[in-house]
Coordinates of C-alpha atoms and ligand atoms in Angstrom, one line a residue:
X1 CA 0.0 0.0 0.0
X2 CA 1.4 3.6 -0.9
X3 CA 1.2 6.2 1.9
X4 CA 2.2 9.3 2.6
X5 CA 3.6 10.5 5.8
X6 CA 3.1 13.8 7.4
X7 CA 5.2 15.4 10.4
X8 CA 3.4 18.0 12.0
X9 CA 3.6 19.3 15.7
X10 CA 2.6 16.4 18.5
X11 CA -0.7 16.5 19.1
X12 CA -2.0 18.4 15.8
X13 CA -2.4 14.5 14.5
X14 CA -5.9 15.3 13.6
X15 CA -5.5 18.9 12.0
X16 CA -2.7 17.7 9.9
X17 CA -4.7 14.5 8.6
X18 CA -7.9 16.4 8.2
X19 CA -6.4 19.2 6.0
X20 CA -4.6 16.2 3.7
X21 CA -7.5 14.6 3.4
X22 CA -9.7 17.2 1.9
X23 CA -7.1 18.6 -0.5
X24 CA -6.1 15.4 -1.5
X25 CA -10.1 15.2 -2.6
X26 CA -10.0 18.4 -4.4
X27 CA -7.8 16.6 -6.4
X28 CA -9.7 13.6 -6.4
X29 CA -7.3 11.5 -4.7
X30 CA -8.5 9.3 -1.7
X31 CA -7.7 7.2 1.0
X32 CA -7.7 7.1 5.0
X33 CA -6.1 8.2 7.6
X34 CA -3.9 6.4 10.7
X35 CA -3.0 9.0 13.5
X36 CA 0.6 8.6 15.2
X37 CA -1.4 9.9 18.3
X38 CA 0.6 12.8 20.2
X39 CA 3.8 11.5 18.1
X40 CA 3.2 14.5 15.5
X41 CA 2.9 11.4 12.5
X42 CA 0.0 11.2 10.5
X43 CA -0.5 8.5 7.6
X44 CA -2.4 9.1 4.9
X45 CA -3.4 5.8 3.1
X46 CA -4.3 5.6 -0.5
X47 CA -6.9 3.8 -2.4
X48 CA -4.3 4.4 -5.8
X49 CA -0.9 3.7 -5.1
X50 CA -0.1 5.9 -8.1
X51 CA -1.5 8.7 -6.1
X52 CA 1.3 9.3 -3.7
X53 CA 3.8 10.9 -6.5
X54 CA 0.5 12.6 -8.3
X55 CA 0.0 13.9 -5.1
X56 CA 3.6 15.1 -4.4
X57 CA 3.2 16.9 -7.9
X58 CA 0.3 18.5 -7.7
X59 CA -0.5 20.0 -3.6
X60 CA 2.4 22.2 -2.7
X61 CA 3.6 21.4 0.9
X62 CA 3.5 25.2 1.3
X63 CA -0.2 25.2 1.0
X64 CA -0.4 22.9 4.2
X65 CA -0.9 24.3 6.9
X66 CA -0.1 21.8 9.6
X67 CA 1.8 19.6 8.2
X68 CA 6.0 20.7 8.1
X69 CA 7.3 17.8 5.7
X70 CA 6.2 14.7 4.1
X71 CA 7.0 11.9 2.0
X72 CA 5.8 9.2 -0.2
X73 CA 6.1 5.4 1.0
X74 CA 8.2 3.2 -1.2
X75 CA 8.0 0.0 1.3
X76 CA 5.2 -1.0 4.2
X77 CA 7.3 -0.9 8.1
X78 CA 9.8 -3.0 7.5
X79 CA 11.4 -5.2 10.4
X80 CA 15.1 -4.8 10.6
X81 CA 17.8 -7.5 11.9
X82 CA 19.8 -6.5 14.7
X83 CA 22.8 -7.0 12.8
X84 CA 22.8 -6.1 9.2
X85 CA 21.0 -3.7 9.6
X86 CA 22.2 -1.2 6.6
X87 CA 22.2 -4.4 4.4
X88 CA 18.5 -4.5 5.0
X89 CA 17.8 -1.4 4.6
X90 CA 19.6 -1.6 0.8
X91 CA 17.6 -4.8 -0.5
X92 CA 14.6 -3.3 0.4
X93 CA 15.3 0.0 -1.5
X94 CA 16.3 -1.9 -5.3
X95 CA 18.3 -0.2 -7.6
X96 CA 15.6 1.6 -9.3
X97 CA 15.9 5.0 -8.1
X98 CA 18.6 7.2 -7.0
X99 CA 18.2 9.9 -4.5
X100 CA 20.0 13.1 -3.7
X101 CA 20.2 13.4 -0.1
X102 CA 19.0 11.0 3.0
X103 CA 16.9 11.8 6.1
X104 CA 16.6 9.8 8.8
X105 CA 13.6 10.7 10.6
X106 CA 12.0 9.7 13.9
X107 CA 8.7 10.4 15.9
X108 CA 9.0 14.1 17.6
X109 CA 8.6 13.0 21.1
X110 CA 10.5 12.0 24.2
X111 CA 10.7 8.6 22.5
X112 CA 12.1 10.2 19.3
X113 CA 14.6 12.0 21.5
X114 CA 16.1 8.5 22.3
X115 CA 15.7 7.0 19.1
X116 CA 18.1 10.1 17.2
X117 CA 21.1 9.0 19.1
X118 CA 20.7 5.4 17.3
X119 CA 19.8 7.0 13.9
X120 CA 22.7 9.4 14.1
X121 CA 25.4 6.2 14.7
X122 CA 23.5 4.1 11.8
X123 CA 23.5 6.9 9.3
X124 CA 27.2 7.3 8.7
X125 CA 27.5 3.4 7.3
X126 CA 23.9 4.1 5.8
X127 CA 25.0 7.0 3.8
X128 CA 28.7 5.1 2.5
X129 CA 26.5 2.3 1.6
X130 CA 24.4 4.2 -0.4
X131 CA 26.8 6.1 -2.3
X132 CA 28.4 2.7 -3.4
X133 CA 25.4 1.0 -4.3
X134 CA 25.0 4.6 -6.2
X135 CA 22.2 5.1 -4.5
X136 CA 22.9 8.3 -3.2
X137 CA 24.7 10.7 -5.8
X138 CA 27.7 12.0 -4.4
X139 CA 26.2 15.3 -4.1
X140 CA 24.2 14.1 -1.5
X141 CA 25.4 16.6 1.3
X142 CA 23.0 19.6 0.1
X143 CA 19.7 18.6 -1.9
X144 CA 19.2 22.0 -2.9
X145 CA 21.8 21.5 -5.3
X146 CA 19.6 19.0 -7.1
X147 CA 15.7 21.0 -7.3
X148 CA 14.7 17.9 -9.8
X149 CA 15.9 15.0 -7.2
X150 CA 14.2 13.3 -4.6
X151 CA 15.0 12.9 -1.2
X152 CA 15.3 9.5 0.8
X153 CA 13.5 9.2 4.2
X154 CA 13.7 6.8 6.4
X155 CA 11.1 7.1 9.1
X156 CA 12.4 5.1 12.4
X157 CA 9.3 4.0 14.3
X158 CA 11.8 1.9 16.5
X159 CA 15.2 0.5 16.4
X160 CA 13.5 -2.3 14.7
X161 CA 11.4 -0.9 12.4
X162 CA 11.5 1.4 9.2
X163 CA 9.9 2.8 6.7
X164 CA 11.3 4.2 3.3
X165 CA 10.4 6.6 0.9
X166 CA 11.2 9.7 -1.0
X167 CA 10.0 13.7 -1.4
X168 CA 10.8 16.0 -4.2
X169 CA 13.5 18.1 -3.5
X170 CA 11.6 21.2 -4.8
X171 CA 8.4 20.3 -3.0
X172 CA 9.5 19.9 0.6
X173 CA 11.3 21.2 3.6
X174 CA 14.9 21.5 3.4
X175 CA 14.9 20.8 7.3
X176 CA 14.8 17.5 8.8
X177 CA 11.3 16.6 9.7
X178 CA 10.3 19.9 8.5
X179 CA 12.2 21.6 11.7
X180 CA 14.8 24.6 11.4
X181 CA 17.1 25.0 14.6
X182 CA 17.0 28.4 15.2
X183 CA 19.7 30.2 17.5
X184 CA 18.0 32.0 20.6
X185 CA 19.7 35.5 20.2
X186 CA 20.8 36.5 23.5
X187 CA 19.9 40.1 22.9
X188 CA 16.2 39.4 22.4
X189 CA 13.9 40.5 25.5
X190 CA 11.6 37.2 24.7
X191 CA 11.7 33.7 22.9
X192 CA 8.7 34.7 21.0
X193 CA 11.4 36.4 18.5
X194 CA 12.2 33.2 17.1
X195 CA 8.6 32.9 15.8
X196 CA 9.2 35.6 13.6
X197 CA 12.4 34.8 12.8
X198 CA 11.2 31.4 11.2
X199 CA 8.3 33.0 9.8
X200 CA 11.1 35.1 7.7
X201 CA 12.3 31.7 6.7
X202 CA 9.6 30.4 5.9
X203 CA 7.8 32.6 3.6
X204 CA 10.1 35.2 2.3
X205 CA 12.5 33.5 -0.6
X206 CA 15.9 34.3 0.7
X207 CA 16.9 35.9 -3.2
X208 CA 14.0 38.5 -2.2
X209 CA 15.3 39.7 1.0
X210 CA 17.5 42.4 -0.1
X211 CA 14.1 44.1 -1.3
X212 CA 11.5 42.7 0.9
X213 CA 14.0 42.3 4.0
X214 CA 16.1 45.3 4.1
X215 CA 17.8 48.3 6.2
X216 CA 15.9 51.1 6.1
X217 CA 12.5 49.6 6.0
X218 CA 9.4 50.9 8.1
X219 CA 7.8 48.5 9.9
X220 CA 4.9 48.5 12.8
X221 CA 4.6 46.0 15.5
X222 CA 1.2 45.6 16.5
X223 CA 1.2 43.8 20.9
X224 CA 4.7 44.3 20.7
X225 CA 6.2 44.0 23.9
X226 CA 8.4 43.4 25.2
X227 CA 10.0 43.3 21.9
X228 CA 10.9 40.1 20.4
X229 CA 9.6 40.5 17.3
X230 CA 10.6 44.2 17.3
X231 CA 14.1 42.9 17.8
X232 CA 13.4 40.8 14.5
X233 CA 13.0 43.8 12.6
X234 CA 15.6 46.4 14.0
X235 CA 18.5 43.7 13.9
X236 CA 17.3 43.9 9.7
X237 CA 17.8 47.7 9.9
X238 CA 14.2 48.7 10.0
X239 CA 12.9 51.7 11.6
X240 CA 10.1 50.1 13.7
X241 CA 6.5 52.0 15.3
X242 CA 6.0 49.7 18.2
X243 CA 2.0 49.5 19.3
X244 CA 1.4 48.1 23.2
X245 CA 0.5 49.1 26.3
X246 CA 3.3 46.9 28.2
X247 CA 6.9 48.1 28.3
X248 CA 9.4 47.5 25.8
X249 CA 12.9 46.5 26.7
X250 CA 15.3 49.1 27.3
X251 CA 18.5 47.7 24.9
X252 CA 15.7 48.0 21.9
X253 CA 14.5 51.7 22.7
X254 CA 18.5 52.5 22.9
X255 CA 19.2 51.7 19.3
X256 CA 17.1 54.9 18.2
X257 CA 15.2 52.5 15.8
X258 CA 12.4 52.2 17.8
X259 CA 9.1 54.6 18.5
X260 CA 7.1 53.3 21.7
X261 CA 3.5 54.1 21.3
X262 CA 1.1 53.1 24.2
X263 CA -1.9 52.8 22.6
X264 CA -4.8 50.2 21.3
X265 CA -3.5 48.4 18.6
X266 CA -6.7 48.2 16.7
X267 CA -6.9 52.2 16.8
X268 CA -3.4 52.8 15.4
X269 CA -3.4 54.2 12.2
X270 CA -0.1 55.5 10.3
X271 CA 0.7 58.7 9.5
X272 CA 2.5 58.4 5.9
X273 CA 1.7 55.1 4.0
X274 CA 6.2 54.7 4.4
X275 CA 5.3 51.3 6.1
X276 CA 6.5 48.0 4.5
X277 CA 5.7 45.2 7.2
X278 CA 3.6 45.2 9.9
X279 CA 3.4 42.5 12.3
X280 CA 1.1 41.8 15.0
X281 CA 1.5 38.9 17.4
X282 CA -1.3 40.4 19.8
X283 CA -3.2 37.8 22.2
X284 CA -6.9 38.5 20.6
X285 CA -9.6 36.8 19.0
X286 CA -8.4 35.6 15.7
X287 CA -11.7 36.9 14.0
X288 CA -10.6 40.8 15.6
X289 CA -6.6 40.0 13.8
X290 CA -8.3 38.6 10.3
X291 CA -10.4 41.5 10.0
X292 CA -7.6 44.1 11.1
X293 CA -5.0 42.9 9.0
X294 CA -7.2 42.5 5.6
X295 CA -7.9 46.3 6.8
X296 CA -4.7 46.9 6.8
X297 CA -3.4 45.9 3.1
X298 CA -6.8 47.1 1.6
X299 CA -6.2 50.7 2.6
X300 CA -2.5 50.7 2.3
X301 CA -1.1 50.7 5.5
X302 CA 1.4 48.1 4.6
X303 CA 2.7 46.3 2.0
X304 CA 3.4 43.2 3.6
X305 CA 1.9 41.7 7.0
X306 CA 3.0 38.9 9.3
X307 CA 0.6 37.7 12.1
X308 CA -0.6 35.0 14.7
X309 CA -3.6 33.7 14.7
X310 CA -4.2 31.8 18.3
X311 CA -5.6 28.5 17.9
X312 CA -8.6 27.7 19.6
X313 CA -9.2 24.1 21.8
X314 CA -11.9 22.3 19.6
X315 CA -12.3 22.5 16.1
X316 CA -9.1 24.3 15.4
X317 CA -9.1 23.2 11.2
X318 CA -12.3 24.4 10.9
X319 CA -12.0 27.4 12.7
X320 CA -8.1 28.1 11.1
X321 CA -10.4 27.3 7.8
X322 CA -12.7 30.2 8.7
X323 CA -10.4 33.0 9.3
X324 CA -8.4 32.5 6.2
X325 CA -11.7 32.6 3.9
X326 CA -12.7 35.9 5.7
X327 CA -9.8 37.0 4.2
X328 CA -9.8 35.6 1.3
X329 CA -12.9 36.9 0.7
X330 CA -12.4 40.6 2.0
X331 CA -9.9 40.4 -0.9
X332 CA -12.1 38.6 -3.3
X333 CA -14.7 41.7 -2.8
X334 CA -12.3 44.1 -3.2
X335 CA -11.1 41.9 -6.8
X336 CA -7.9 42.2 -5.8
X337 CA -4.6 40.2 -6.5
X338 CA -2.8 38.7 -3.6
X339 CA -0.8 36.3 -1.8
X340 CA -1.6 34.6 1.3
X341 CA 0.0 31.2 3.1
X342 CA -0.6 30.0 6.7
X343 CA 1.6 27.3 8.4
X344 CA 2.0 26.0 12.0
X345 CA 5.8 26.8 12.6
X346 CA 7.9 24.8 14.7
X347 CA 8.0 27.6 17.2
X348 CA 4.5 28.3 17.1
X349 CA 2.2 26.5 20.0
X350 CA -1.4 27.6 20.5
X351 CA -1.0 29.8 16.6
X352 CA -0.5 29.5 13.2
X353 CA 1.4 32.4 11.5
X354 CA -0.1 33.9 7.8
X355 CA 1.6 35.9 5.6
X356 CA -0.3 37.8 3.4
X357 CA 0.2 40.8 0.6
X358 CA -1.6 42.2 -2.1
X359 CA -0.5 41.6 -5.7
X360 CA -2.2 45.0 -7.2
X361 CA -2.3 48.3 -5.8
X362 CA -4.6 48.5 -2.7
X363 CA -7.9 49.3 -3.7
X364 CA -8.6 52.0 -0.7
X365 CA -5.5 53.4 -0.2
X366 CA -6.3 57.8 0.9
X367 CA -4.4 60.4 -1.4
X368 CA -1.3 61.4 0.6
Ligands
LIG401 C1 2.5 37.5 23.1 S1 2.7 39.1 23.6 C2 3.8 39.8 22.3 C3 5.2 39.4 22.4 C4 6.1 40.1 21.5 N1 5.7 39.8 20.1 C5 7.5 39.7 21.7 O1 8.1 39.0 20.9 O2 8.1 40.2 22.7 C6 1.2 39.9 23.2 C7 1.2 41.4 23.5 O3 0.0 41.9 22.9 C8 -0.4 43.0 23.6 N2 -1.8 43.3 23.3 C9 -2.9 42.6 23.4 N3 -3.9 43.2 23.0 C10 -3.5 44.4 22.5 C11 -4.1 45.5 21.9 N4 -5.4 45.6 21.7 N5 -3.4 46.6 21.5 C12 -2.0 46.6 21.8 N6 -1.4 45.5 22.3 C13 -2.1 44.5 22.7 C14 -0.1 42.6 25.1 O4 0.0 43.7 25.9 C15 1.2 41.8 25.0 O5 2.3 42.6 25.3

């Protein structure tokens, strides 16, 4: 039976698999799910084992929301030997196929925590044996090199037991398990900062940052203390309008890039339409941010936004769902062009984080 495997955050099992599941039937592909409960693994199980690769082609992992990587099964679980272990791993692959880089990849859990230690040792004679059996091109060390590859995965369920399969190089997440180990900066007055920091990752293509990304930007940071995310944007060079009643930190309002407003950041309005990003990780209902921050790009505020939208206990697809269409279709009303992605980060909890900018000139922008 083909499969593919989703990693998402633990206990977002049923998110991930719902959200596969109904794209996967836009495009008229089926099949069933099995949830890795708490493990963040989902399986999706396919009526057509072609499907998996159509699949791969079609749905870009970018449009899901909860899931951070994926793959495509090329064997059911297999059961290793304790000795021999790489040998069995090589039979069971053939010699069809040749891969560009290889993940070894394990359940994201206390259980997974043990289980890298093995996974580390075993991949060094993995990866020789590959590359002899030409299996692995000898490129293998970065598979960005190779867009049109495919990446090996082996998914360690146990020390025991395997399974194998492949991604496309140009449709999945360059990090293992779809996680990027970001360095706490020491200067930053909260850990929320990495949030943002991953979200830049993420969304923005790294050839666009020198004009998307750049010293001398204006930004605003909507619930921005005490100034993580502000730190974001002034260790980029931007000139940042920070919006919150809390206090910020004191090494941030020393740079001279920041303004401290204490103020409502649903009444803030700027003065000159100069600003380029505007973030907002506020704590509010996520209807109250979807509705400010379509407001915001419609009338011209910003060109670019970044923001949080807080998950709620029950129901969390459906109501993620709902938010994004009332954007969408605040957008849709105004017949304007745009671009718009969600995903649930790795340093994201209780949120998901959107990106979102218009395409064509906003439609309600004042005369300056
Ligand atoms: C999660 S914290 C922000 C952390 C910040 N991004 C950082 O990295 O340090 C949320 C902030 O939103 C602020 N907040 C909540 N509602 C707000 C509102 N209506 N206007 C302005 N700030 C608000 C709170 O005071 C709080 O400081």
């Amino acid at each position: 039976m083909t499969s593919i495997v989703l990693f998402c955050r633990p206990g977002f099992e049923k998110e991930c698999g719902a959200e596969i599941q109904e794209k996967a039937a836009w495009n008229e592909m089926y099949g069933y799910l099995e949830l890795k409960k708490n493990k963040g693994i989902v399986f999706f199980h396919l009526q057509e084992s072609e499907h998996g690769e159509a699949l791969m082609n079609k749905l870009p992992l970018k449009r899901l929301i909860f899931a951070r990587q994926w793959f495509v099964t090329v064997t059911d679980t297999l059961a290793l030997p304790d000795y021999n272990r790489v040998e069995a791993i090589i039979e069971a692959l053939g010699t069809e196929w040749q891969y560009s880089d290889l993940r070894m990849e394990m359940a994201d859990d206390n259980d997974g925590k043990e289980l890298s230690k093995f996974c580390r040792k075993l991949s060094v004679p993995l990866r020789q044996a590959l590359r002899k059996k030409k299996l692995l091109t000898q490129k293998g060390n970065n598979s960005a090199d190779d867009p049109d590859g495919a990446i090996l995965h082996a998914l360690f369920l146990s020390g025991q037991e395997v399974i194998l399969g492949f991604s496309l190089v140009r449709n999945s997440s360059p990090h293992v398990m779809g996680i990027p180990r970001l360095k706490f900066p020491s200067a930053s007055p909260s850990r929320s900062t990495l949030k943002l920091d991953e979200a830049f990752l993420f969304f923005i293509p790294r050839d666009e940052w020198g004009e998307r990304l750049t010293s001398g930007m204006h930004a605003v940071d909507l619930g921005s203390a005490p100034g993580g995310w502000t730190y974001q944007l002034v260790r980029r060079g931007m000139m940042v309008t920070a919006i919150d009643n809390g206090a910020m930190a004191e090494s941030l309002m020393a740079t001279g890039q920041v303004k401290h407003k204490m103020m409502d950041g649903f009444k803030y309005i700027p003065m000159k339409h100069n600003v380029h990003w505007m973030v907002c990780d506020m704590i509010e209902k996520p209807q109250r941010v979807a509705k400010l921050m379509s407001e915001w790009l419609l009338k011209g505020y910003c060109k670019e936004a970044m923001f949080n939208l807080k998950l709620p206990m029950k129901g969390r697809y459906q109501q993620v769902t709902n938010d994004l269409q009332a954007i969408k279709d605040a957008f849709d009303e105004h017949n304007v062009k745009y671009e718009l992605y969600a995903k649930h980060l790795y340093y994201d909890r209780e949120e998901i984080t959107v990106h979102a900018r218009l395409l064509s000139p906003a439609p309600l922008k004042e005369k300056e």
